[in-house]
Coordinates of C-alpha atoms in Angstrom, one line a residue:
Chain A
M1 CA -90.0 54.9 46.7
A2 CA -87.3 52.9 45.0
A3 CA -88.1 49.9 47.1
T4 CA -91.8 49.9 46.2
M5 CA -90.9 50.3 42.6
A6 CA -88.7 47.2 42.8
N7 CA -91.4 45.3 44.6
A8 CA -93.9 46.2 42.0
T9 CA -91.5 45.1 39.2
R10 CA -90.8 41.9 41.1
A11 CA -94.5 41.1 41.3
T12 CA -95.0 41.9 37.6
V13 CA -92.1 39.7 36.5
L14 CA -93.2 36.7 38.7
K15 CA -96.8 37.0 37.4
L16 CA -95.5 37.0 33.8
Y17 CA -93.2 34.1 34.5
R18 CA -96.0 32.0 35.9
E19 CA -98.4 32.9 33.2
I20 CA -95.9 32.0 30.4
L21 CA -95.2 28.6 32.0
R22 CA -98.9 27.9 32.4
E23 CA -99.6 28.7 28.8
S24 CA -96.6 26.8 27.5
K25 CA -97.8 23.6 29.1
K26 CA -100.8 23.7 26.8
F27 CA -98.8 23.2 23.6
T28 CA -100.0 19.8 22.2
G29 CA -96.6 19.2 20.5
Y30 CA -94.0 17.7 22.8
N31 CA -91.0 19.5 21.3
Y32 CA -92.6 23.0 21.3
R33 CA -94.0 22.5 24.8
E34 CA -90.6 21.4 26.2
Y35 CA -88.8 24.2 24.3
A36 CA -91.1 26.9 25.6
L37 CA -90.8 25.7 29.2
R38 CA -87.1 25.3 29.1
R39 CA -86.3 28.5 27.3
T40 CA -88.6 30.5 29.6
K41 CA -87.0 29.2 32.7
V42 CA -83.4 29.8 31.4
A43 CA -84.2 33.3 30.3
F44 CA -85.9 34.4 33.5
R45 CA -83.1 32.9 35.6
E46 CA -80.4 34.5 33.5
N47 CA -81.8 37.9 34.1
K48 CA -82.8 37.4 37.7
S49 CA -80.4 39.9 39.2
L50 CA -80.7 42.5 36.5
T51 CA -80.7 46.1 38.0
D52 CA -80.8 48.3 34.9
E53 CA -84.3 49.8 34.9
A54 CA -84.5 50.3 31.1
K55 CA -83.3 46.8 30.4
I56 CA -85.8 45.3 32.8
K57 CA -88.6 47.3 31.1
A58 CA -87.5 46.1 27.7
L59 CA -87.4 42.5 28.8
I60 CA -90.8 42.7 30.4
Q61 CA -92.1 44.1 27.1
E62 CA -90.5 41.2 25.2
A63 CA -91.9 38.6 27.6
E64 CA -95.4 40.1 27.2
E65 CA -95.1 39.9 23.4
N66 CA -93.8 36.3 23.7
L67 CA -96.8 35.4 26.0
Q68 CA -99.2 36.7 23.3
I69 CA -97.4 34.6 20.7
I70 CA -97.6 31.5 22.9
K71 CA -101.3 32.1 23.5
R72 CA -102.0 32.3 19.8
Q73 CA -99.8 29.3 18.9
V74 CA -101.3 27.2 21.7
V75 CA -104.7 27.7 20.2
L76 CA -103.4 26.7 16.8
S77 CA -101.7 23.6 18.2
Q78 CA -105.0 22.6 19.8
L79 CA -106.8 23.0 16.5
Y80 CA -104.2 21.0 14.6
K81 CA -103.1 18.5 17.2
D82 CA -99.6 17.1 17.1
P83 CA -99.6 13.3 17.3
S84 CA -97.8 12.1 20.4
L85 CA -94.3 10.8 20.2
V86 CA -93.0 7.4 21.0
I87 CA -91.3 8.7 24.2
E88 CA -94.5 10.3 25.5
G89 CA -97.0 8.5 27.8
E90 CA -100.3 7.1 26.6
N91 CA -102.3 10.4 26.6
A92 CA -99.5 12.9 26.3
G93 CA -100.2 15.7 23.9
Q94 CA -103.9 15.2 24.3
R95 CA -104.4 17.4 27.3
Chain B
M1 CA -61.8 -22.9 1.0
L2 CA -61.9 -19.3 1.9
P3 CA -63.6 -18.0 -1.3
G4 CA -66.4 -20.5 -0.7
I5 CA -67.1 -19.2 2.8
C6 CA -67.0 -15.7 1.5
R7 CA -69.5 -16.2 -1.2
S8 CA -72.0 -17.7 1.3
T9 CA -71.2 -14.9 3.7
V10 CA -72.0 -12.2 1.1
G11 CA -75.2 -14.1 0.4
A12 CA -76.1 -14.1 4.0
V13 CA -75.5 -10.4 4.4
R14 CA -77.5 -9.6 1.3
S15 CA -80.4 -11.7 2.5
V16 CA -80.4 -10.1 5.9
V17 CA -80.7 -6.7 4.3
G18 CA -83.3 -7.9 1.9
V19 CA -85.4 -9.4 4.6
S20 CA -85.3 -6.3 6.8
R21 CA -86.2 -4.1 3.9
R22 CA -89.2 -6.2 2.9
H23 CA -90.2 -6.4 6.5
F24 CA -90.1 -2.6 6.8
L25 CA -92.2 -2.1 3.8
Q26 CA -94.9 -4.6 4.4
Q27 CA -94.8 -5.0 8.2
S28 CA -95.3 -8.7 7.6
S29 CA -94.2 -11.5 9.8
S30 CA -93.3 -14.2 7.4
L31 CA -89.5 -14.3 7.2
G32 CA -88.1 -17.6 6.0
T33 CA -84.4 -17.5 5.6
V34 CA -83.2 -15.8 8.8
A35 CA -83.5 -17.3 12.3
P36 CA -86.7 -15.7 13.7
K37 CA -85.1 -15.0 17.1
L38 CA -82.6 -12.6 15.8
E39 CA -85.0 -11.0 13.5
D40 CA -87.3 -10.4 16.4
A41 CA -84.6 -8.7 18.4
V42 CA -84.1 -6.2 15.6
T43 CA -87.6 -5.4 14.4
N44 CA -90.5 -7.0 16.1
E45 CA -90.0 -5.9 19.7
D46 CA -90.9 -2.3 19.0
T47 CA -94.5 -2.3 18.1
F48 CA -94.3 1.2 19.6
A49 CA -97.1 3.6 20.2
G50 CA -96.6 7.1 19.0
R51 CA -94.7 9.0 16.3
A52 CA -91.0 8.6 15.7
L53 CA -88.6 11.1 17.2
Y54 CA -87.2 13.7 14.7
M55 CA -83.4 13.5 14.4
D56 CA -82.9 14.8 10.9
A57 CA -82.3 18.5 11.3
Q58 CA -80.0 18.7 8.3
S59 CA -82.7 17.7 5.9
T60 CA -85.3 20.1 7.3
T61 CA -86.3 21.7 10.5
P62 CA -89.8 22.3 12.0
L63 CA -91.3 25.7 11.8
D64 CA -90.6 27.8 14.9
P65 CA -94.0 28.9 16.3
R66 CA -92.7 32.5 16.5
V67 CA -92.0 32.3 12.8
L68 CA -95.5 31.1 12.0
D69 CA -96.9 33.8 14.3
A70 CA -95.1 36.5 12.3
M71 CA -96.3 35.0 9.0
M72 CA -100.0 34.6 9.7
P73 CA -101.1 38.2 9.2
Y74 CA -99.5 38.1 5.7
S75 CA -101.4 35.0 4.8
L76 CA -104.7 36.6 5.9
A77 CA -105.4 40.3 5.9
Y78 CA -102.2 41.6 4.4
F79 CA -102.3 39.8 1.1
G80 CA -101.2 42.6 -1.2
N81 CA -98.6 42.3 -4.0
P82 CA -95.4 43.8 -2.6
H83 CA -94.7 45.2 -6.1
S84 CA -98.0 47.1 -6.3
R85 CA -97.1 50.8 -6.0
T86 CA -100.5 52.3 -6.4
H87 CA -102.3 51.3 -3.2
S88 CA -101.8 50.6 0.5
Y89 CA -102.2 46.8 0.0
G90 CA -99.0 46.9 -1.9
W91 CA -97.2 49.2 0.5
E92 CA -98.0 47.1 3.6
S93 CA -96.5 44.0 1.9
E94 CA -93.5 45.9 0.6
E95 CA -92.8 47.3 4.0
A96 CA -92.9 43.7 5.5
V97 CA -90.6 42.4 2.7
E98 CA -88.1 45.2 3.3
K99 CA -88.1 44.6 7.0
A100 CA -87.4 40.9 6.4
R101 CA -84.6 41.8 3.9
A102 CA -83.0 43.9 6.7
Q103 CA -83.3 41.1 9.2
V104 CA -81.5 38.7 6.8
A105 CA -78.9 41.2 6.0
R106 CA -78.2 42.0 9.7
L107 CA -77.6 38.3 10.5
I108 CA -74.8 38.0 7.9
G109 CA -73.4 41.6 8.2
A110 CA -74.6 42.6 4.7
D111 CA -76.4 45.6 3.3
S112 CA -80.2 45.1 2.7
R113 CA -79.7 45.9 -1.0
E114 CA -77.4 42.9 -1.3
I115 CA -80.1 40.4 -0.4
I116 CA -82.2 38.7 -3.1
F117 CA -85.1 36.4 -2.2
T118 CA -85.2 33.1 -4.0
S119 CA -87.1 29.8 -3.6
G120 CA -84.3 28.2 -1.6
A121 CA -80.6 27.4 -1.5
T122 CA -80.9 25.2 -4.7
E123 CA -82.1 28.2 -6.7
S124 CA -79.5 30.5 -5.1
N125 CA -76.7 28.0 -5.9
N126 CA -78.0 27.7 -9.5
I127 CA -78.1 31.5 -9.9
S128 CA -74.6 31.9 -8.4
V129 CA -72.8 29.3 -10.4
K130 CA -74.6 29.6 -13.8
G131 CA -75.4 33.3 -13.5
V132 CA -71.8 34.4 -12.7
G133 CA -70.3 31.9 -15.1
R134 CA -72.4 32.9 -18.1
F135 CA -72.0 36.7 -17.4
Y136 CA -68.2 36.5 -17.6
K137 CA -67.9 33.7 -20.1
S138 CA -66.3 35.9 -22.8
R139 CA -63.3 36.4 -20.6
K140 CA -63.1 33.6 -18.1
K141 CA -64.2 30.0 -18.4
H142 CA -62.9 28.1 -15.4
I143 CA -64.8 27.2 -12.2
L144 CA -63.4 25.8 -9.0
T145 CA -65.5 23.6 -6.7
T146 CA -65.1 20.6 -4.4
Q147 CA -66.1 17.0 -4.6
T148 CA -68.3 17.2 -1.4
E149 CA -70.6 20.0 -2.6
H150 CA -74.3 19.6 -2.6
K151 CA -75.8 18.0 -5.7
C152 CA -77.2 21.3 -7.0
V153 CA -73.8 22.9 -7.2
L154 CA -72.2 19.9 -8.8
D155 CA -75.1 19.7 -11.3
S156 CA -74.9 23.4 -12.1
C157 CA -71.2 22.9 -12.8
R158 CA -71.9 19.9 -15.0
A159 CA -74.4 22.1 -17.0
L160 CA -71.7 24.7 -17.5
E161 CA -69.2 22.0 -18.7
G162 CA -71.8 21.3 -21.4
E163 CA -71.5 25.0 -22.4
G164 CA -67.8 24.9 -22.8
F165 CA -66.6 25.7 -19.2
E166 CA -63.9 23.9 -17.5
V167 CA -64.5 22.8 -13.9
T168 CA -62.1 21.6 -11.3
Y169 CA -63.6 19.4 -8.6
L170 CA -61.1 19.6 -5.7
P171 CA -60.6 16.6 -3.5
V172 CA -60.9 16.9 0.2
Q173 CA -58.6 15.5 2.9
S174 CA -59.7 12.5 5.0
N175 CA -61.2 15.0 7.6
G176 CA -63.5 16.4 4.9
I177 CA -61.6 19.7 4.6
V178 CA -60.1 21.2 1.4
D179 CA -56.3 21.7 1.6
L180 CA -55.8 25.5 1.2
K181 CA -52.6 24.9 -0.7
V182 CA -54.3 22.7 -3.2
F183 CA -57.1 25.2 -3.4
E184 CA -54.8 28.1 -4.2
E185 CA -52.8 26.1 -6.7
A186 CA -56.0 25.2 -8.6
I187 CA -56.8 28.8 -9.3
R188 CA -56.0 29.7 -12.9
P189 CA -55.8 33.1 -14.7
D190 CA -59.2 32.3 -16.3
T191 CA -60.9 31.2 -13.1
V192 CA -64.0 33.2 -12.6
L193 CA -65.7 31.6 -9.6
A194 CA -64.9 29.3 -6.6
S195 CA -67.9 27.6 -5.0
V196 CA -67.3 25.9 -1.7
M197 CA -69.9 25.1 0.9
M198 CA -69.5 26.5 4.4
V199 CA -70.8 23.6 6.4
N200 CA -71.2 20.2 4.8
N201 CA -74.7 18.8 4.9
E202 CA -73.7 15.2 5.5
I203 CA -70.7 15.2 7.8
G204 CA -71.0 18.7 9.2
V205 CA -67.4 19.9 8.6
K206 CA -66.6 23.6 8.3
Q207 CA -64.5 24.6 5.3
P208 CA -61.9 27.4 5.9
I209 CA -64.0 30.0 4.2
P210 CA -62.3 33.1 5.7
E211 CA -58.9 31.9 4.4
M212 CA -60.4 31.0 1.0
G213 CA -61.9 34.4 0.9
K214 CA -58.5 36.0 1.2
I215 CA -57.0 33.8 -1.5
C216 CA -59.9 34.5 -3.9
R217 CA -59.7 38.2 -3.3
A218 CA -56.0 38.2 -4.0
H219 CA -56.5 36.3 -7.3
K220 CA -59.6 38.3 -8.2
V221 CA -61.8 35.3 -8.2
F222 CA -65.4 35.5 -6.9
L223 CA -66.1 33.3 -3.9
H224 CA -69.5 31.7 -3.7
T225 CA -70.4 29.7 -0.6
D226 CA -73.5 27.5 0.0
A227 CA -74.2 28.4 3.6
A228 CA -77.6 26.6 3.9
Q229 CA -76.3 24.6 6.9
A230 CA -74.3 27.4 8.4
V231 CA -76.3 30.6 8.5
G232 CA -78.2 31.1 11.7
K233 CA -76.2 28.3 13.4
I234 CA -72.6 29.7 13.4
P235 CA -71.5 33.3 13.1
V236 CA -71.2 34.4 9.5
D237 CA -70.0 37.8 8.3
V238 CA -69.7 38.3 4.5
N239 CA -67.3 41.2 4.9
E240 CA -64.9 39.6 7.4
M241 CA -64.9 36.4 5.3
N242 CA -64.6 38.1 1.9
I243 CA -67.6 36.3 0.5
D244 CA -69.0 37.5 -2.8
L245 CA -72.1 35.3 -3.1
M246 CA -73.8 33.3 -0.5
S247 CA -76.8 30.9 -0.6
I248 CA -79.3 30.8 2.4
S249 CA -82.1 28.3 2.9
G250 CA -85.2 29.1 5.0
H251 CA -86.2 25.6 6.0
K252 CA -82.9 24.7 7.6
I253 CA -83.4 27.6 10.2
Y254 CA -87.0 26.9 11.3
A255 CA -88.6 29.0 8.5
P256 CA -90.9 27.5 5.9
K257 CA -89.8 25.5 2.9
G258 CA -89.9 27.3 -0.5
I259 CA -88.0 30.4 0.6
G260 CA -84.3 31.2 0.6
A261 CA -82.0 34.1 -0.1
L262 CA -78.9 34.9 -2.1
Y263 CA -76.4 37.4 -1.0
V264 CA -74.7 39.2 -3.9
R265 CA -71.9 41.7 -3.2
R266 CA -72.3 45.2 -4.5
R267 CA -68.7 46.4 -3.9
P268 CA -66.7 45.1 -5.7
R269 CA -69.7 44.5 -7.8
V270 CA -70.7 40.9 -8.8
R271 CA -72.6 40.7 -12.0
I272 CA -75.1 37.9 -12.8
E273 CA -76.9 36.8 -15.9
A274 CA -80.4 36.1 -14.7
L275 CA -81.7 32.6 -15.2
Q276 CA -85.4 33.6 -15.2
S277 CA -86.9 36.2 -17.5
G278 CA -89.8 38.4 -16.3
G279 CA -90.7 41.6 -14.5
G280 CA -87.2 42.4 -13.4
Q281 CA -87.9 42.1 -9.6
E282 CA -85.0 41.7 -7.2
R283 CA -82.6 44.0 -9.2
G284 CA -83.3 42.0 -12.3
M285 CA -81.6 38.9 -10.9
R286 CA -84.7 37.0 -10.0
S287 CA -88.0 37.9 -11.6
G288 CA -91.3 36.8 -10.1
T289 CA -93.7 38.1 -7.4
L290 CA -92.2 37.8 -4.0
P291 CA -94.1 35.5 -1.6
T292 CA -94.6 38.0 1.3
P293 CA -95.6 35.5 4.0
L294 CA -92.6 33.2 3.3
I295 CA -90.3 36.2 3.2
V296 CA -91.6 37.5 6.5
G297 CA -91.0 34.0 7.9
L298 CA -87.4 33.9 6.7
G299 CA -86.8 37.4 8.2
E300 CA -88.2 36.4 11.6
A301 CA -86.3 33.1 11.6
C302 CA -83.0 35.1 10.9
N303 CA -83.9 37.5 13.7
I304 CA -84.6 34.7 16.1
S305 CA -81.5 32.7 15.2
Q306 CA -79.3 35.8 15.7
K307 CA -80.7 36.3 19.2
E308 CA -80.7 32.6 20.0
M309 CA -77.4 31.6 18.3
E310 CA -75.3 31.4 21.5
Y311 CA -77.9 29.6 23.5
D312 CA -78.8 27.1 20.7
H313 CA -75.2 26.4 19.8
K314 CA -74.2 25.7 23.4
R315 CA -77.2 23.5 24.0
I316 CA -76.8 21.6 20.7
S317 CA -73.1 21.0 21.4
A318 CA -74.0 19.5 24.8
L319 CA -76.7 17.3 23.3
A320 CA -74.3 16.1 20.5
N321 CA -71.6 15.3 23.1
R322 CA -74.1 13.4 25.2
L323 CA -75.2 11.3 22.2
I324 CA -71.6 10.6 21.0
S325 CA -70.4 9.6 24.5
K326 CA -73.4 7.4 25.2
V327 CA -73.1 5.5 21.9
T328 CA -69.4 5.2 21.8
G329 CA -69.3 4.2 25.5
Q330 CA -71.5 1.2 24.8
I331 CA -70.6 0.1 21.2
S332 CA -67.1 -0.6 19.9
D333 CA -65.9 0.2 16.3
V334 CA -67.9 3.4 15.9
I335 CA -66.2 6.0 13.7
Q336 CA -67.2 9.7 13.6
N337 CA -66.9 11.0 10.1
G338 CA -65.4 14.4 9.4
D339 CA -63.0 16.6 11.3
P340 CA -63.6 16.4 15.1
D341 CA -63.1 20.1 15.7
Q342 CA -63.8 22.1 12.6
R343 CA -67.4 21.2 12.5
Y344 CA -71.0 22.3 13.2
P345 CA -71.8 20.1 16.3
G346 CA -75.5 19.6 15.4
C347 CA -74.5 17.2 12.6
V348 CA -73.2 14.0 13.9
N349 CA -72.2 11.4 11.3
L350 CA -71.3 8.0 12.7
S351 CA -70.2 4.8 10.9
F352 CA -71.0 1.5 12.7
A353 CA -68.5 -1.0 11.4
Y354 CA -69.7 -4.4 10.3
I355 CA -73.3 -3.5 9.8
E356 CA -75.3 -1.9 6.9
G357 CA -76.4 1.7 7.6
E358 CA -79.6 1.0 5.7
S359 CA -80.6 -2.0 7.8
L360 CA -79.8 0.0 11.0
L361 CA -82.1 2.8 9.7
M362 CA -84.8 0.3 9.2
A363 CA -84.3 -1.3 12.6
L364 CA -84.4 2.2 14.2
K365 CA -88.0 2.7 13.2
S366 CA -88.9 4.9 16.2
V367 CA -86.3 7.5 15.3
A368 CA -86.4 9.6 12.1
L369 CA -82.8 9.4 10.8
S370 CA -81.0 9.4 7.5
S371 CA -77.8 8.0 6.2
G372 CA -77.0 11.3 4.4
S373 CA -78.6 13.8 2.1
A374 CA -82.4 13.5 1.7
C375 CA -81.9 13.9 -2.0
T376 CA -80.1 10.6 -2.3
S377 CA -81.8 8.7 0.6
A378 CA -83.8 6.6 -1.9
S379 CA -80.7 4.9 -3.3
L380 CA -78.6 2.3 -1.6
E381 CA -75.4 3.7 -3.1
P382 CA -73.0 4.9 -0.5
S383 CA -72.7 8.7 -0.2
Y384 CA -70.3 10.4 -2.5
V385 CA -69.3 12.7 0.4
L386 CA -68.1 9.7 2.4
R387 CA -66.3 8.3 -0.6
A388 CA -64.6 11.7 -1.1
I389 CA -63.2 11.6 2.4
G390 CA -61.8 8.2 1.6
A391 CA -64.0 6.2 3.8
A392 CA -63.6 2.5 3.0
E393 CA -66.6 1.1 1.1
D394 CA -67.9 -0.8 4.1
L395 CA -67.8 2.2 6.4
A396 CA -69.4 4.4 3.8
H397 CA -72.2 1.9 3.7
S398 CA -72.6 1.9 7.5
S399 CA -73.0 5.6 8.3
I400 CA -75.9 7.3 9.9
R401 CA -76.4 11.1 10.3
F402 CA -78.0 12.4 13.5
G403 CA -79.3 15.9 13.1
I404 CA -79.9 17.8 16.4
G405 CA -81.8 21.0 16.4
R406 CA -83.4 23.8 18.5
F407 CA -86.3 21.6 19.6
T408 CA -84.4 18.4 20.4
T409 CA -84.6 17.4 24.0
E410 CA -82.2 15.4 26.3
E411 CA -84.9 12.7 26.6
E412 CA -84.9 12.3 22.9
I413 CA -81.1 12.0 22.8
D414 CA -81.1 9.4 25.5
Y415 CA -83.9 7.4 23.8
T416 CA -82.0 7.6 20.4
A417 CA -78.7 6.4 22.0
Q418 CA -80.4 3.5 23.8
Q419 CA -82.2 2.4 20.7
C420 CA -79.0 2.7 18.7
I421 CA -77.1 0.6 21.1
S422 CA -79.6 -2.2 21.3
K423 CA -80.2 -2.3 17.5
V424 CA -76.5 -2.2 16.6
T425 CA -75.8 -5.0 19.1
A426 CA -78.6 -7.1 17.7
L427 CA -77.6 -6.5 14.1
R428 CA -74.0 -7.4 14.8
E429 CA -75.1 -10.5 16.6
M430 CA -76.4 -11.8 13.3
S431 CA -73.7 -10.3 11.1
P432 CA -71.3 -12.9 9.7
L433 CA -68.7 -10.1 9.2
W434 CA -68.9 -9.3 13.0
E435 CA -68.6 -13.0 13.8
M436 CA -65.5 -13.3 11.6
V437 CA -63.9 -10.2 13.2
Q438 CA -64.5 -11.7 16.6
E439 CA -62.7 -14.9 15.4
G440 CA -59.8 -12.7 14.5
I441 CA -60.1 -12.7 10.7
D442 CA -59.0 -9.5 9.1
I443 CA -61.8 -8.6 6.7
K444 CA -59.7 -6.4 4.6
E445 CA -57.5 -9.4 3.7
I446 CA -60.4 -11.4 2.2
Q447 CA -60.6 -11.8 -1.5
W448 CA -64.2 -11.1 -2.2
S449 CA -65.5 -13.2 -5.2
Q450 CA -66.9 -11.2 -8.0
H451 CA -70.6 -11.6 -9.1

């Protein structure tokens, strides 16, 4: 029982992680895009070996809220495109 | 013989600066006086494609997308006046404002009722200095501050001087920090307020606010601190530090411009004479309808910076060290201004000897930088903060401030360092001062001719 619970949680977390990264890549602004990717990776890695059920549940909830924020803000960033920076390639920020 | 050389040297330096300024403004290619090769090395090579990198986090920060996301509903559906008590439109907005007030209070260890929303740190500083001074003026007429404060504090003090107050502008040591002994000795029986900034906006040094808090409490003097550059970046607790009034700015912590807060202690109570007359909002200290969306933004920014402080601080420190070691590893005669330890690491102020800071800023077109406070960035005068720490005139003229923030990347740091190294090298190449130093002439010994 406990094992299947853990497996279910693992699948949920991985799905969330991948979805947040996929969405973050759509930010047109270089700095926001890089921040979202970097911060997500660090946060998920930091809590990789967490065992406290309540804490895991709270963090999943937080991640879901953040995913919704990213989705909305990505739409905004595509409506009001950020100009690409001098360190970005030719078409960076235009994707 | 020497004075003659000197005069032409000064002329050459002037013309170099003049040319690069003109060039910057007009993007033209006709140069005239300076050898075109060197000029090319400094400016022409970078017909770069793309926007400049942002490295000026002390002047303002970009809005955090999470902050904007929290604000949006209050710019759209929830537009009610938070002071309207007769309908739900007002109640929704009031609830949002009170939630934000609690978020600001929690970040600094205060009670919600001690937070007053203002338009920004400038207004908070004005209310603190003038408001406290005027309220107690029948009994106490002396104010203590430092020479490295922000313009708005210094100017508020000047205004009070015109009203018959006496103000002591304390000097700072060469590391930018006020000597606590000097501070305590400057307190008089009629001192009502001491105003000292927590983190300096130009050189990033931290003043010993907790110690000053103790001294002020012992002498029954109110302590005001301008913490615009500190709140959300370093831990601040108004009770542990014995702070009576504190100014907070929204746009330095990834919230929008036009919003700030003032902490005013309730016990022991600090009284203020309001500067603005009106409906008596914010406990009568700041009348005017509260801007709900901006306040929600400030609240969310405080909430985020409380959660992210450790991560941000660690990362920004690492980026600052990376920048400093790259630049100082490749260029000689670079001086870091301000105390090396008692500082906020995200503000790196470097002086590049033998070149003009302004010409370096113009050469570094692909990086958005500043030589100091944005308020004075239009003038060519050296910063009064650098003068106050006793920086020699030439070094005060050659400083650049690098502002690192939450959204700065390693790639940006590396690019900035590399640009900095190549531009400084090129500018020194054509600097007569640098040439003289290479020949072993001590520049300090030269008798500069007067004009």
